[in-house]
């Protein structure tokens, strides 16, 4: 799968590829990718969702696709409120609201596992999402998800690992770590933490297609059968930044192989985003010992 778009100051490139291992065994791609726009004009909100089903689990590709679709439906129902919270940098409301939306989607997966007589640990997936406001004056980028994968930023030719430590309410003020680049590490001033905000009501959860009542107002439990924590980060992009969200199939070699990190830094540290074909070729760069599916979404900031 391959997708691209341009809104305001951002350019999006996204792809999902079957890995060599699945190709050799004749299995479908366990990764799913969904990119969708809610609204029009400067009030639009772009969501990129990616999910990875469990290895060797029956129907893992369908589980990943369903999880992306359910989260997208919830975001669509709450688009106006989410857009307002992003524009006003209401990180507290974003973190709690997105946590609840994600937890409800995992609850549907657990219910589906029970109906099918499957183990909940098999009928699940890791998920990573980006929320991107289309308004050119708003450079807030929101990440949330559960499970394995990676969140990275390419700034001044140096990769920074922005992966949040799960379970934190907000990690926007925390330091980030450089890794994997042969270029000198640039010292970046930390982003200033925002003052605490009063609690906000949760996003609506009305969904006639889902079973059971809406989630209570108490904090959502760990949504994953493996008890993976919810991860959230809201950050402000700078001109020239490239933000990368990816599944474990790309995150692991990017963290573990300096040659791949250097190559992608050289290819993507550009003022203009690459074309779709060039981005696809970069994402396909092979690394010995890594053969899983790869899904990636990158945002270039003009």
Short mmCIF file of C-alpha atoms in Angstrom, two decimals:
data_model
loop_
_atom_site.label_atom_id
_atom_site.label_comp_id
_atom_site.label_asym_id
_atom_site.label_seq_id
_atom_site.Cartn_x
_atom_site.Cartn_y
_atom_site.Cartn_z
CA UNK A 1 0.00 0.00 0.00
CA UNK A 2 1.18 3.50 -0.79
CA UNK A 3 -0.35 6.85 0.15
CA UNK A 4 0.60 10.51 -0.06
CA UNK A 5 -0.93 13.93 0.58
CA UNK A 6 -0.09 17.57 1.24
CA UNK A 7 -1.94 19.86 3.66
CA UNK A 8 -0.78 23.27 4.82
CA UNK A 9 2.85 22.99 5.87
CA UNK A 10 2.99 19.19 5.99
CA UNK A 11 3.55 16.52 3.36
CA UNK A 12 2.65 12.92 4.18
CA UNK A 13 4.12 9.73 2.77
CA UNK A 14 2.94 6.31 3.99
CA UNK A 15 3.44 2.72 2.92
CA UNK A 16 2.83 -0.84 4.14
CA UNK A 17 4.88 -3.71 2.73
CA UNK A 18 4.82 -7.47 3.09
CA UNK A 19 8.07 -8.73 4.59
CA UNK A 20 10.39 -11.30 3.04
CA UNK A 21 9.41 -13.87 5.66
CA UNK A 22 5.69 -13.70 4.84
CA UNK A 23 6.45 -13.61 1.14
CA UNK A 24 8.57 -16.77 1.41
CA UNK A 25 5.82 -18.62 3.31
CA UNK A 26 3.05 -17.35 1.06
CA UNK A 27 1.27 -15.59 3.94
CA UNK A 28 -0.64 -12.30 3.79
CA UNK A 29 0.76 -9.09 5.19
CA UNK A 30 -0.06 -8.87 8.92
CA UNK A 31 0.38 -5.09 8.92
CA UNK A 32 -2.53 -2.81 8.07
CA UNK A 33 -2.44 0.87 7.07
CA UNK A 34 -5.27 3.40 6.96
CA UNK A 35 -4.92 7.09 6.05
CA UNK A 36 -8.07 9.20 6.14
CA UNK A 37 -9.09 12.87 6.24
CA UNK A 38 -12.02 14.11 8.32
CA UNK A 39 -13.43 17.53 7.44
CA UNK A 40 -12.37 19.97 4.75
CA UNK A 41 -10.18 23.04 4.41
CA UNK A 42 -8.19 24.36 7.35
CA UNK A 43 -10.46 22.57 9.84
CA UNK A 44 -9.61 19.12 8.45
CA UNK A 45 -7.91 16.47 10.55
CA UNK A 46 -5.76 13.72 9.01
CA UNK A 47 -5.42 10.36 10.76
CA UNK A 48 -2.79 7.75 9.90
CA UNK A 49 -3.34 4.43 11.68
CA UNK A 50 -1.19 1.32 11.38
CA UNK A 51 -1.52 -2.02 13.14
CA UNK A 52 0.42 -5.32 13.27
CA UNK A 53 -1.37 -8.60 13.96
CA UNK A 54 0.14 -11.34 16.10
CA UNK A 55 2.61 -13.71 14.37
CA UNK A 56 1.17 -17.09 13.42
CA UNK A 57 -2.29 -16.10 14.70
CA UNK A 58 -5.29 -17.01 12.51
CA UNK A 59 -6.72 -13.99 10.73
CA UNK A 60 -4.02 -11.64 12.05
CA UNK A 61 -4.29 -9.42 8.97
CA UNK A 62 -8.05 -9.01 9.48
CA UNK A 63 -7.59 -8.15 13.15
CA UNK A 64 -5.08 -5.41 12.25
CA UNK A 65 -7.40 -3.97 9.63
CA UNK A 66 -10.41 -3.99 11.96
CA UNK A 67 -8.46 -2.24 14.72
CA UNK A 68 -7.44 0.57 12.35
CA UNK A 69 -11.02 0.95 11.10
CA UNK A 70 -12.54 1.06 14.59
CA UNK A 71 -10.08 3.70 15.81
CA UNK A 72 -10.68 5.74 12.65
CA UNK A 73 -14.45 5.57 13.17
CA UNK A 74 -14.06 6.83 16.74
CA UNK A 75 -11.76 9.66 15.64
CA UNK A 76 -14.26 10.62 12.94
CA UNK A 77 -17.11 10.84 15.44
CA UNK A 78 -14.99 13.13 17.63
CA UNK A 79 -13.25 15.10 14.89
CA UNK A 80 -14.48 18.54 15.95
CA UNK A 81 -13.47 18.10 19.57
CA UNK A 82 -10.11 16.55 18.70
CA UNK A 83 -9.31 19.36 16.27
CA UNK A 84 -10.15 21.97 18.91
CA UNK A 85 -7.98 20.24 21.52
CA UNK A 86 -5.06 20.02 19.10
CA UNK A 87 -5.34 23.69 18.09
CA UNK A 88 -5.46 24.76 21.74
CA UNK A 89 -2.68 22.33 22.80
CA UNK A 90 -5.00 20.70 25.34
CA UNK A 91 -2.70 17.77 25.96
CA UNK A 92 -4.50 16.50 29.03
CA UNK A 93 -7.79 16.11 27.19
CA UNK A 94 -6.08 14.58 24.17
CA UNK A 95 -4.20 11.98 26.23
CA UNK A 96 -7.20 10.86 28.27
CA UNK A 97 -9.64 10.96 25.36
CA UNK A 98 -7.45 9.04 22.95
CA UNK A 99 -6.62 6.52 25.69
CA UNK A 100 -10.33 5.82 26.08
CA UNK A 101 -10.96 5.56 22.34
CA UNK A 102 -8.10 3.11 21.97
CA UNK A 103 -9.19 1.09 24.98
CA UNK A 104 -12.69 0.73 23.58
CA UNK A 105 -11.29 -0.61 20.29
CA UNK A 106 -9.29 -3.23 22.20
CA UNK A 107 -12.43 -4.12 24.13
CA UNK A 108 -14.12 -4.93 20.83
CA UNK A 109 -11.20 -7.17 19.91
CA UNK A 110 -11.54 -9.08 23.18
CA UNK A 111 -15.27 -9.47 22.60
CA UNK A 112 -14.59 -10.77 19.10
CA UNK A 113 -12.11 -13.30 20.43
CA UNK A 114 -14.73 -14.64 22.86
CA UNK A 115 -17.33 -14.99 20.11
CA UNK A 116 -14.88 -16.87 17.88
CA UNK A 117 -13.53 -19.05 20.67
CA UNK A 118 -10.02 -17.68 20.27
CA UNK A 119 -7.40 -16.76 22.84
CA UNK A 120 -7.42 -12.97 23.42
CA UNK A 121 -3.62 -12.94 23.11
CA UNK A 122 -3.96 -14.15 19.50
CA UNK A 123 -6.89 -11.92 18.55
CA UNK A 124 -5.07 -8.63 19.06
CA UNK A 125 -2.57 -6.27 17.39
CA UNK A 126 -0.15 -3.45 18.07
CA UNK A 127 -1.40 -0.07 16.85
CA UNK A 128 0.25 3.31 16.19
CA UNK A 129 -1.53 6.46 15.09
CA UNK A 130 -0.78 10.03 14.04
CA UNK A 131 -3.22 12.95 14.17
CA UNK A 132 -2.26 15.81 11.85
CA UNK A 133 -4.22 19.09 11.70
CA UNK A 134 -4.44 20.56 8.21
CA UNK A 135 -4.39 24.20 9.34
CA UNK A 136 -1.01 25.71 8.33
CA UNK A 137 -0.76 27.73 11.55
CA UNK A 138 -1.00 24.63 13.77
CA UNK A 139 2.16 22.53 13.95
CA UNK A 140 1.09 20.25 16.80
CA UNK A 141 1.53 16.58 15.90
CA UNK A 142 -0.14 13.96 18.08
CA UNK A 143 1.00 10.35 18.38
CA UNK A 144 -0.77 7.59 20.30
CA UNK A 145 -0.74 3.81 20.30
CA UNK A 146 -0.23 0.50 22.07
CA UNK A 147 2.45 -2.13 21.51
CA UNK A 148 5.65 -2.40 19.49
CA UNK A 149 6.88 0.06 16.90
CA UNK A 150 8.75 3.33 16.72
CA UNK A 151 8.37 7.10 16.79
CA UNK A 152 11.35 9.04 15.45
CA UNK A 153 12.19 12.57 14.38
CA UNK A 154 14.85 13.59 11.87
CA UNK A 155 16.07 17.07 12.80
CA UNK A 156 19.20 18.74 11.40
CA UNK A 157 20.33 15.44 9.91
CA UNK A 158 20.18 13.54 13.24
CA UNK A 159 17.64 10.89 14.22
CA UNK A 160 15.97 11.29 17.61
CA UNK A 161 14.06 8.43 19.24
CA UNK A 162 10.82 9.95 20.57
CA UNK A 163 9.21 6.69 21.70
CA UNK A 164 7.20 7.53 24.84
CA UNK A 165 7.69 5.46 27.96
CA UNK A 166 4.27 3.89 28.22
CA UNK A 167 1.80 4.87 30.89
CA UNK A 168 2.84 8.51 31.15
CA UNK A 169 0.12 11.11 30.88
CA UNK A 170 2.22 13.39 28.72
CA UNK A 171 5.84 13.13 27.60
CA UNK A 172 6.10 16.34 25.62
CA UNK A 173 8.59 17.90 28.04
CA UNK A 174 10.92 14.94 28.31
CA UNK A 175 14.33 14.66 26.64
CA UNK A 176 14.87 12.70 23.47
CA UNK A 177 17.80 10.48 22.59
CA UNK A 178 19.91 10.59 19.47
CA UNK A 179 20.91 7.27 17.88
CA UNK A 180 22.22 5.52 14.83
CA UNK A 181 23.52 8.46 12.80
CA UNK A 182 27.12 8.92 11.78
CA UNK A 183 26.67 12.67 11.69
CA UNK A 184 27.55 14.80 14.75
CA UNK A 185 24.75 14.86 17.30
CA UNK A 186 23.10 18.25 17.36
CA UNK A 187 22.21 19.60 20.79
CA UNK A 188 18.56 20.60 20.72
CA UNK A 189 16.90 22.80 23.33
CA UNK A 190 14.13 20.88 25.09
CA UNK A 191 10.56 21.77 24.35
CA UNK A 192 8.95 23.72 27.18
CA UNK A 193 6.39 21.75 29.19
CA UNK A 194 2.89 23.14 29.25
CA UNK A 195 1.13 24.14 32.50
CA UNK A 196 -1.43 21.65 33.82
CA UNK A 197 -4.94 22.04 32.49
CA UNK A 198 -8.26 21.32 34.20
CA UNK A 199 -9.81 17.91 33.50
CA UNK A 200 -11.98 17.67 30.42
CA UNK A 201 -14.96 15.41 29.73
CA UNK A 202 -14.07 12.31 27.70
CA UNK A 203 -14.74 12.08 24.01
CA UNK A 204 -18.05 10.52 23.12
CA UNK A 205 -18.15 6.80 22.65
CA UNK A 206 -21.54 6.29 20.99
CA UNK A 207 -21.21 3.49 18.49
CA UNK A 208 -24.33 1.50 17.56
CA UNK A 209 -22.23 -1.28 16.04
CA UNK A 210 -20.28 -2.04 19.23
CA UNK A 211 -21.44 -4.43 21.92
CA UNK A 212 -21.88 -3.39 25.53
CA UNK A 213 -22.25 -0.04 27.27
CA UNK A 214 -19.93 2.91 26.89
CA UNK A 215 -16.75 2.86 28.96
CA UNK A 216 -17.04 4.46 32.42
CA UNK A 217 -15.44 7.79 33.22
CA UNK A 218 -12.67 6.13 35.28
CA UNK A 219 -9.24 5.72 33.59
CA UNK A 220 -9.27 2.94 31.03
CA UNK A 221 -7.44 -0.28 31.97
CA UNK A 222 -4.56 -1.65 29.98
CA UNK A 223 -6.26 -2.32 26.64
CA UNK A 224 -3.99 -5.13 25.48
CA UNK A 225 -4.13 -8.73 26.73
CA UNK A 226 -0.35 -8.56 27.02
CA UNK A 227 -0.82 -5.51 29.32
CA UNK A 228 1.06 -3.16 27.06
CA UNK A 229 0.82 0.48 28.23
CA UNK A 230 -0.87 3.24 26.27
CA UNK A 231 1.65 5.57 24.64
CA UNK A 232 1.05 9.26 23.89
CA UNK A 233 3.14 12.20 22.75
CA UNK A 234 2.18 15.65 21.53
CA UNK A 235 4.99 17.70 20.03
CA UNK A 236 5.42 20.89 18.04
CA UNK A 237 7.11 20.49 14.67
CA UNK A 238 9.75 22.85 13.32
CA UNK A 239 10.30 23.70 9.66
CA UNK A 240 12.65 21.08 8.22
CA UNK A 241 11.63 18.29 10.60
CA UNK A 242 10.70 14.83 9.39
CA UNK A 243 8.52 12.81 11.79
CA UNK A 244 8.43 9.03 11.30
CA UNK A 245 5.96 6.56 12.81
CA UNK A 246 6.51 2.90 11.94
CA UNK A 247 5.72 -0.66 12.87
CA UNK A 248 8.28 -2.90 14.58
CA UNK A 249 9.34 -4.26 11.18
CA UNK A 250 11.09 -0.95 10.42
CA UNK A 251 11.66 0.34 13.96
CA UNK A 252 13.85 -2.60 14.97
CA UNK A 253 16.37 -2.38 12.10
CA UNK A 254 16.35 1.42 12.33
CA UNK A 255 17.39 1.19 15.97
CA UNK A 256 19.75 -1.75 15.49
CA UNK A 257 21.53 -1.03 12.21
CA UNK A 258 23.41 2.27 11.93
CA UNK A 259 23.82 1.84 8.17
CA UNK A 260 20.06 1.90 7.62
CA UNK A 261 19.60 4.91 9.90
CA UNK A 262 22.36 6.78 8.04
CA UNK A 263 20.92 5.93 4.64
CA UNK A 264 17.41 7.07 5.51
CA UNK A 265 18.76 10.21 7.18
CA UNK A 266 20.63 11.09 4.01
CA UNK A 267 17.62 10.33 1.79
CA UNK A 268 14.98 12.07 3.92
CA UNK A 269 16.87 15.08 5.29
CA UNK A 270 15.55 17.21 2.44
CA UNK A 271 13.42 20.33 2.18
CA UNK A 272 10.99 18.57 -0.14
CA UNK A 273 9.40 15.22 0.57
CA UNK A 274 10.36 12.44 -1.85
CA UNK A 275 7.91 11.29 -4.47
CA UNK A 276 5.79 8.22 -3.83
CA UNK A 277 8.03 5.89 -5.83
CA UNK A 278 11.19 7.16 -4.10
CA UNK A 279 9.63 6.81 -0.65
CA UNK A 280 8.55 3.26 -1.46
CA UNK A 281 12.07 2.37 -2.60
CA UNK A 282 13.58 3.83 0.59
CA UNK A 283 11.15 1.93 2.80
CA UNK A 284 12.08 -1.31 1.01
CA UNK A 285 15.79 -0.99 1.82
CA UNK A 286 16.84 -4.47 2.88
CA UNK A 287 18.69 -5.27 6.11
CA UNK A 288 20.05 -8.77 6.71
CA UNK A 289 18.29 -10.51 9.57
CA UNK A 290 15.11 -8.41 9.44
CA UNK A 291 12.30 -9.90 7.36
CA UNK A 292 9.04 -8.73 8.99
CA UNK A 293 6.34 -6.60 7.39
CA UNK A 294 7.13 -2.89 7.30
CA UNK A 295 4.66 -0.05 7.69
CA UNK A 296 5.78 3.56 7.90
CA UNK A 297 4.31 7.05 7.76
CA UNK A 298 6.58 10.08 7.47
CA UNK A 299 5.66 13.77 7.66
CA UNK A 300 7.84 16.48 6.12
CA UNK A 301 7.47 19.99 7.56
CA UNK A 302 7.84 22.88 5.11
#
